[in-house]
Amino acid sequence: LDIRKKELGVSHEDVALSYYNMGCVLHLQVKYEEAMERLHQALDIQLKVPGNRHQDVANTYDEMGDVRTKQNQHTKARVMYQEALDIYLDLRGEGHRDVLDLQKKMAESLELQGQHKE
């Protein structure tokens, strides 16, 4: 990461990818707060890149939603999932696997909170 930041600059998309990958690993290691920090760092860079309605941004929101779900923060998870869903819909349209997967995650999150009607 330090090499990428030095060579490419702190706002380069490859630096964001490094933060994203670190966040994913930390998520798997059940280090949720550290994972969210890295994912936020990735997102901050990704949102500055022109065309921020991009696959990478959606993936980061999706991963953030997964971390929040593991933390039983379902309302926050759904906000992240909705951000990802909006981008996936723009990029892929209804019926795409990514869209369906996110809709399923959102429904599961509501169910875990006992909000079956939403």
Short mmCIF file of C-alpha atoms in Angstrom, two decimals:
data_model
loop_
_atom_site.label_atom_id
_atom_site.label_comp_id
_atom_site.label_asym_id
_atom_site.label_seq_id
_atom_site.Cartn_x
_atom_site.Cartn_y
_atom_site.Cartn_z
CA LEU A 1 0.00 0.00 0.00
CA ASP A 2 2.74 2.44 0.92
CA ILE A 3 4.53 1.75 -2.36
CA ARG A 4 1.35 2.31 -4.35
CA LYS A 5 0.63 5.54 -2.50
CA LYS A 6 4.17 6.77 -3.12
CA GLU A 7 4.26 5.76 -6.79
CA LEU A 8 0.67 6.53 -7.81
CA GLY A 9 -0.51 9.09 -5.29
CA VAL A 10 -2.94 8.70 -2.42
CA SER A 11 -6.02 9.22 -4.59
CA HIS A 12 -5.30 6.64 -7.28
CA GLU A 13 -7.84 3.89 -8.01
CA ASP A 14 -5.23 1.20 -7.34
CA VAL A 15 -4.74 2.62 -3.83
CA ALA A 16 -8.51 2.40 -3.38
CA LEU A 17 -8.38 -1.22 -4.54
CA SER A 18 -5.71 -1.97 -1.94
CA TYR A 19 -7.88 -0.46 0.80
CA TYR A 20 -10.88 -2.43 -0.48
CA ASN A 21 -8.92 -5.69 -0.46
CA MET A 22 -7.64 -4.99 3.04
CA GLY A 23 -11.21 -4.32 4.16
CA CYS A 24 -12.36 -7.65 2.73
CA VAL A 25 -9.59 -9.54 4.50
CA LEU A 26 -10.29 -7.78 7.79
CA HIS A 27 -13.99 -8.64 7.37
CA LEU A 28 -13.08 -12.31 7.00
CA GLN A 29 -10.88 -12.03 10.09
CA VAL A 30 -13.91 -10.70 12.03
CA LYS A 31 -12.20 -7.33 12.56
CA TYR A 32 -15.27 -5.38 11.59
CA GLU A 33 -14.34 -1.88 12.72
CA GLU A 34 -10.95 -2.09 11.01
CA ALA A 35 -12.66 -3.46 7.92
CA MET A 36 -15.06 -0.52 7.84
CA GLU A 37 -12.16 1.93 8.20
CA ARG A 38 -10.39 0.47 5.17
CA LEU A 39 -13.61 0.27 3.16
CA HIS A 40 -14.36 3.92 3.95
CA GLN A 41 -10.85 4.83 2.81
CA ALA A 42 -11.47 2.96 -0.45
CA LEU A 43 -14.85 4.60 -0.94
CA ASP A 44 -13.49 8.09 -0.27
CA ILE A 45 -11.04 7.63 -3.13
CA GLN A 46 -13.53 5.89 -5.43
CA LEU A 47 -16.09 8.67 -5.07
CA LYS A 48 -13.53 11.26 -6.21
CA VAL A 49 -12.86 9.43 -9.46
CA PRO A 50 -14.90 10.66 -12.43
CA GLY A 51 -17.76 8.31 -13.18
CA ASN A 52 -18.23 7.29 -9.58
CA ARG A 53 -21.30 5.23 -10.49
CA HIS A 54 -18.83 2.44 -11.10
CA GLN A 55 -18.66 -1.26 -10.33
CA ASP A 56 -15.92 -0.69 -7.75
CA VAL A 57 -18.07 1.78 -5.83
CA ALA A 58 -20.99 -0.66 -5.84
CA ASN A 59 -18.73 -3.48 -4.67
CA THR A 60 -17.46 -1.36 -1.79
CA TYR A 61 -20.98 -0.41 -0.69
CA ASP A 62 -21.98 -4.07 -0.92
CA GLU A 63 -19.04 -5.16 1.23
CA MET A 64 -19.79 -2.41 3.75
CA GLY A 65 -23.35 -3.70 3.95
CA ASP A 66 -22.05 -7.21 4.61
CA VAL A 67 -19.86 -5.95 7.46
CA ARG A 68 -22.76 -4.00 8.98
CA THR A 69 -24.94 -7.10 8.73
CA LYS A 70 -22.33 -9.11 10.64
CA GLN A 71 -22.41 -6.38 13.29
CA ASN A 72 -26.22 -6.66 13.48
CA GLN A 73 -26.50 -3.07 12.24
CA HIS A 74 -29.22 -3.89 9.75
CA THR A 75 -30.47 -0.37 9.13
CA LYS A 76 -26.95 0.78 8.22
CA ALA A 77 -26.48 -2.36 6.14
CA ARG A 78 -29.61 -1.64 4.11
CA VAL A 79 -28.41 1.91 3.39
CA MET A 80 -25.16 0.48 2.01
CA TYR A 81 -27.00 -2.22 0.07
CA GLN A 82 -29.36 0.38 -1.42
CA GLU A 83 -26.41 2.47 -2.63
CA ALA A 84 -24.90 -0.61 -4.27
CA LEU A 85 -28.25 -1.65 -5.72
CA ASP A 86 -28.83 1.73 -7.33
CA ILE A 87 -25.47 1.51 -9.09
CA TYR A 88 -25.96 -2.12 -10.13
CA LEU A 89 -29.37 -1.25 -11.56
CA ASP A 90 -27.82 1.58 -13.58
CA LEU A 91 -25.01 -0.64 -14.83
CA ARG A 92 -26.79 -3.95 -15.33
CA GLY A 93 -30.54 -3.52 -15.14
CA GLU A 94 -33.25 -5.60 -13.51
CA GLY A 95 -32.79 -9.33 -13.36
CA HIS A 96 -28.98 -9.34 -13.26
CA ARG A 97 -27.42 -11.64 -10.68
CA ASP A 98 -25.79 -8.75 -8.77
CA VAL A 99 -29.13 -6.96 -8.53
CA LEU A 100 -30.93 -10.11 -7.39
CA ASP A 101 -28.24 -10.91 -4.81
CA LEU A 102 -28.52 -7.45 -3.30
CA GLN A 103 -32.30 -7.58 -3.22
CA LYS A 104 -32.01 -10.88 -1.37
CA LYS A 105 -29.56 -9.40 1.15
CA MET A 106 -31.90 -6.48 1.76
CA ALA A 107 -34.86 -8.81 2.30
CA GLU A 108 -32.84 -10.96 4.69
CA SER A 109 -31.79 -7.86 6.61
CA LEU A 110 -35.42 -6.81 7.00
CA GLU A 111 -36.36 -10.30 8.10
CA LEU A 112 -33.64 -10.35 10.74
CA GLN A 113 -35.19 -7.19 12.15
CA GLY A 114 -38.68 -8.65 12.01
CA GLN A 115 -39.84 -6.30 9.27
CA HIS A 116 -41.36 -8.85 6.92
CA LYS A 117 -43.83 -6.40 5.34
CA GLU A 118 -41.16 -4.08 3.87
#
